[in-house]
Short mmCIF file of C-alpha atoms in Angstrom, two decimals:
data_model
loop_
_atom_site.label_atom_id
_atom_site.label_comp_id
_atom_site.label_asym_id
_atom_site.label_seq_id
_atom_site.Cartn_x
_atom_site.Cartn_y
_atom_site.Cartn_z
CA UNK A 1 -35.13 8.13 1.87
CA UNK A 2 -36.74 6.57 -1.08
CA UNK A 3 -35.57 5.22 -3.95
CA UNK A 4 -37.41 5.56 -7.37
CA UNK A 5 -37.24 3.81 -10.49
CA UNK A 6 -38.15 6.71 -12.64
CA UNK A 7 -35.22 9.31 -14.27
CA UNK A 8 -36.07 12.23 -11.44
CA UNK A 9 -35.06 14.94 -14.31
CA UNK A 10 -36.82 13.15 -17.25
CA UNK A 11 -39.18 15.51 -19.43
CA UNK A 12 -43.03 14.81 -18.73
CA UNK A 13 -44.35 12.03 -21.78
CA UNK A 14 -46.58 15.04 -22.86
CA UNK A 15 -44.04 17.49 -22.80
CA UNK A 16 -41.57 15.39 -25.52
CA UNK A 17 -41.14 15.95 -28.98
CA UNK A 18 -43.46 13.71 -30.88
CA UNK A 19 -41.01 13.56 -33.99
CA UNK A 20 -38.16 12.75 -31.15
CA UNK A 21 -40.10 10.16 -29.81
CA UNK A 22 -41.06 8.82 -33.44
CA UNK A 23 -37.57 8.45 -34.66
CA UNK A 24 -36.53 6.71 -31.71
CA UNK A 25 -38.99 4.36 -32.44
CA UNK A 26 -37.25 3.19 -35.23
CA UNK A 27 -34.31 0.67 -34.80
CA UNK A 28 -30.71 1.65 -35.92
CA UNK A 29 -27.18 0.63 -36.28
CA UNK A 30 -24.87 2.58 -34.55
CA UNK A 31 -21.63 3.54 -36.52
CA UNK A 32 -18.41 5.86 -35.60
CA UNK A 33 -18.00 8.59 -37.92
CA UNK A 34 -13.96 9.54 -37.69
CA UNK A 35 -11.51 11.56 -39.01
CA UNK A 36 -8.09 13.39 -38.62
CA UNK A 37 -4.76 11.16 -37.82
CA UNK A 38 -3.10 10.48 -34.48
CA UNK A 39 -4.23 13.80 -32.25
CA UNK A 40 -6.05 15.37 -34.65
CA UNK A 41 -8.60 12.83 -34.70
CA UNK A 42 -12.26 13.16 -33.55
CA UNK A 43 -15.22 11.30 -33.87
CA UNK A 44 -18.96 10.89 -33.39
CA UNK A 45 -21.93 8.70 -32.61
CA UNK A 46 -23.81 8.47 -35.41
CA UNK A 47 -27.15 6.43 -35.84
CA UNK A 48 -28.71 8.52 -38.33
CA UNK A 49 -27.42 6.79 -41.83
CA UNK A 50 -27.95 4.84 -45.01
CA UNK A 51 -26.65 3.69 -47.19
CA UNK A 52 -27.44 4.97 -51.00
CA UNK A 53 -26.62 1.82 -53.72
CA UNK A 54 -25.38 2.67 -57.45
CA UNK A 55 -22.34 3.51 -59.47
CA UNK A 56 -20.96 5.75 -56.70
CA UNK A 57 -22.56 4.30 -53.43
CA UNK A 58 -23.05 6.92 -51.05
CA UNK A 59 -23.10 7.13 -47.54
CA UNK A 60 -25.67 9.72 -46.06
CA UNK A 61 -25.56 10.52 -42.33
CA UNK A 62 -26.72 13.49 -39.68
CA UNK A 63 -24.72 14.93 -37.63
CA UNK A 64 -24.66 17.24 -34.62
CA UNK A 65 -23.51 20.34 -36.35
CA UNK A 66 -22.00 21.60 -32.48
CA UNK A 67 -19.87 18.46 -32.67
CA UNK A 68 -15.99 18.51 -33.12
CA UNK A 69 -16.30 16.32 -35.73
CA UNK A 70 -18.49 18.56 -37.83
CA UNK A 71 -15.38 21.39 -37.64
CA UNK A 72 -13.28 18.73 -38.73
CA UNK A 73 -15.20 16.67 -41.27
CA UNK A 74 -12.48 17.16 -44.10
CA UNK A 75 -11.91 15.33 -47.12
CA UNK A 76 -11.76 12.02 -46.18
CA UNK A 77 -13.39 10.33 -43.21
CA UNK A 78 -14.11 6.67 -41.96
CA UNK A 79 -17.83 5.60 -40.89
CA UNK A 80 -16.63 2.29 -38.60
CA UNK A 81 -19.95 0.14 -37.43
CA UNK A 82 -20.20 -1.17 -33.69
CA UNK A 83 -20.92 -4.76 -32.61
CA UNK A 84 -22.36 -6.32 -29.68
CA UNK A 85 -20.63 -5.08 -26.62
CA UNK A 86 -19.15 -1.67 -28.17
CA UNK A 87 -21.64 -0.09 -26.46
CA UNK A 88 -19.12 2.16 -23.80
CA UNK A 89 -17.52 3.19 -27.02
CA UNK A 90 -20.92 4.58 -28.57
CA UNK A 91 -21.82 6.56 -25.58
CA UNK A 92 -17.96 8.31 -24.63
CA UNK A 93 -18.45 9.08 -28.52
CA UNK A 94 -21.87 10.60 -27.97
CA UNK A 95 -20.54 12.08 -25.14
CA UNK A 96 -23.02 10.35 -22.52
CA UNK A 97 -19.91 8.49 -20.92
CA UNK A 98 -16.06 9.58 -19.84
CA UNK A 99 -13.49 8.24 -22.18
CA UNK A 100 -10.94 8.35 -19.52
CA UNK A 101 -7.09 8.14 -21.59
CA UNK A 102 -9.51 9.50 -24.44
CA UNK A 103 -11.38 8.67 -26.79
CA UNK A 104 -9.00 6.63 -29.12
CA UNK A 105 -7.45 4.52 -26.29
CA UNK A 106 -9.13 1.74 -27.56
CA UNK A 107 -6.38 0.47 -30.22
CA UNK A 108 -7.63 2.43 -33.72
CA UNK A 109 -5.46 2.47 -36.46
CA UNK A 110 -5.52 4.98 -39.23
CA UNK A 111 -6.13 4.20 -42.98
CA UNK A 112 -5.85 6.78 -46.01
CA UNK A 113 -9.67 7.94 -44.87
CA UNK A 114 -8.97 8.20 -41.38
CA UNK A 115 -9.49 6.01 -38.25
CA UNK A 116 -10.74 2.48 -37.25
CA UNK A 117 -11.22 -0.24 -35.46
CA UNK A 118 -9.77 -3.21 -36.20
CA UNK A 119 -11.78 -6.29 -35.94
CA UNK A 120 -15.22 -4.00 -36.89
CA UNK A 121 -16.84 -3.27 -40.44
CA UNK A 122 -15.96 -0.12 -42.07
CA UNK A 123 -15.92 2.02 -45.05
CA UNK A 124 -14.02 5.02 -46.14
CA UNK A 125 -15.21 7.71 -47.78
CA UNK A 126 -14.50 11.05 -49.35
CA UNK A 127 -17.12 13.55 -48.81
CA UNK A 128 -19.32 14.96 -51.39
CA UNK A 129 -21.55 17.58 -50.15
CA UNK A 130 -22.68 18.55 -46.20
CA UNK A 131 -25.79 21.09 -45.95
CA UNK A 132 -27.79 22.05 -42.23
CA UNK A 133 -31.14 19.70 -42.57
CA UNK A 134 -33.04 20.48 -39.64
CA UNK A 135 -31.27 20.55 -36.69
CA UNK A 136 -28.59 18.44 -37.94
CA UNK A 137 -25.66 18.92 -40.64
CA UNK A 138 -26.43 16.18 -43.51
CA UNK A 139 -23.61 14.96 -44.50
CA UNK A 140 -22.85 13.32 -48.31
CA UNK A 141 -20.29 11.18 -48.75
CA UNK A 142 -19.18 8.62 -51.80
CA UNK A 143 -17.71 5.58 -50.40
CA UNK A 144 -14.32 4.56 -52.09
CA UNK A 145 -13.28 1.62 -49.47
CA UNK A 146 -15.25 -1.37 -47.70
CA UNK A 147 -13.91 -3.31 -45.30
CA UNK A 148 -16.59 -6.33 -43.78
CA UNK A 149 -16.37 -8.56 -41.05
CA UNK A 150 -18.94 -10.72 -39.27
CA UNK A 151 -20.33 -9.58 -35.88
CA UNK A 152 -23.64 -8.99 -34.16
CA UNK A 153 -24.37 -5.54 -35.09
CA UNK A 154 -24.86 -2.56 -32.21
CA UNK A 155 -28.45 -1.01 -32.77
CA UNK A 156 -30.18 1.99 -30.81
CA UNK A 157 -33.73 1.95 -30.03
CA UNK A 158 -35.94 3.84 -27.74
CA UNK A 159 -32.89 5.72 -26.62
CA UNK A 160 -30.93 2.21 -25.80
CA UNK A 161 -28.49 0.17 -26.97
CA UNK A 162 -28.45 -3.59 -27.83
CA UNK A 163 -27.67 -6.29 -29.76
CA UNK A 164 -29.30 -6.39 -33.09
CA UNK A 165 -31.94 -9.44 -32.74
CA UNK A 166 -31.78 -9.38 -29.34
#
């Protein structure tokens, strides 16, 4: 038997999707988009986001329009972003890992906008406007709360996770 270091179902370099491989060129935090309270809640790995400054700062993100959160985006949701070892949480989010007890086992609490975590930066937000933008739901939202903390921030490039400046 032989063991190789290569993924053995991994999609031929020439065979990717160039824009694919561009975007995951470029670096990105990694945030928790969340809503609903106690079982009603469901969330999502999100790395596609800014953030839009002026009166009204906005919060602008993509998201898999398939996903459970997209049927449940309502009025209000939370956009919670990771640190330095959060990355289990990001991938049973994404759904790359099992989230055995679920996904909110990890302590969350809810606020008027929906879940978090405590101990992580967040904001809450009310959303504005959602419209299908490629493949992906863009999703509009005008952030009413913002809640910092210090931390090494959880970034995703080239299809990995790590710590920001790492």
């Amino acid at each position: 038997m032989t063991i190789h270091s290569a993924h053995p179902f991994e999609t031929p370099a020439e065979q990717r999707d160039a824009a694919r491989r561009l975007r995951g060129r470029l670096s990105a935090s990694v945030a928790l988009w969340l809503a609903g309270t106690g079982a009603g809640r469901v969330g999502l790995t999100v790395t596609s986001l800014l953030v839009a400054l002026g009166e009204d700062a906005r919060v602008v993100g993509l998201i898999d329009p398939d996903s459970d959160l997209a049927d449940a985006l309502a009025d209000r949701f939370t956009v919670v972003l990771l640190q330095e070892g959060d990355r289990g949480l990001a991938e049973a989010f994404a759904g790359l890992a099992p989230a055995p007890g679920g996904l909110f086992r990890a302590g969350f609490d809810d606020t008027d906008w929906g879940p978090v975590l405590p101990g992580r930066s967040w904001a809450g937000v009310r959303l504005e406007s959602t419209r299908e933008l490629g493949w992906s739901r863009e999703v509009v939202g005008v952030i009413e709360h913002v809640h910092l903390v210090e931390g090494t921030p959880l970034v995703r490039e080239r299809g990995r996770y790590r710590a920001a400046g790492s």
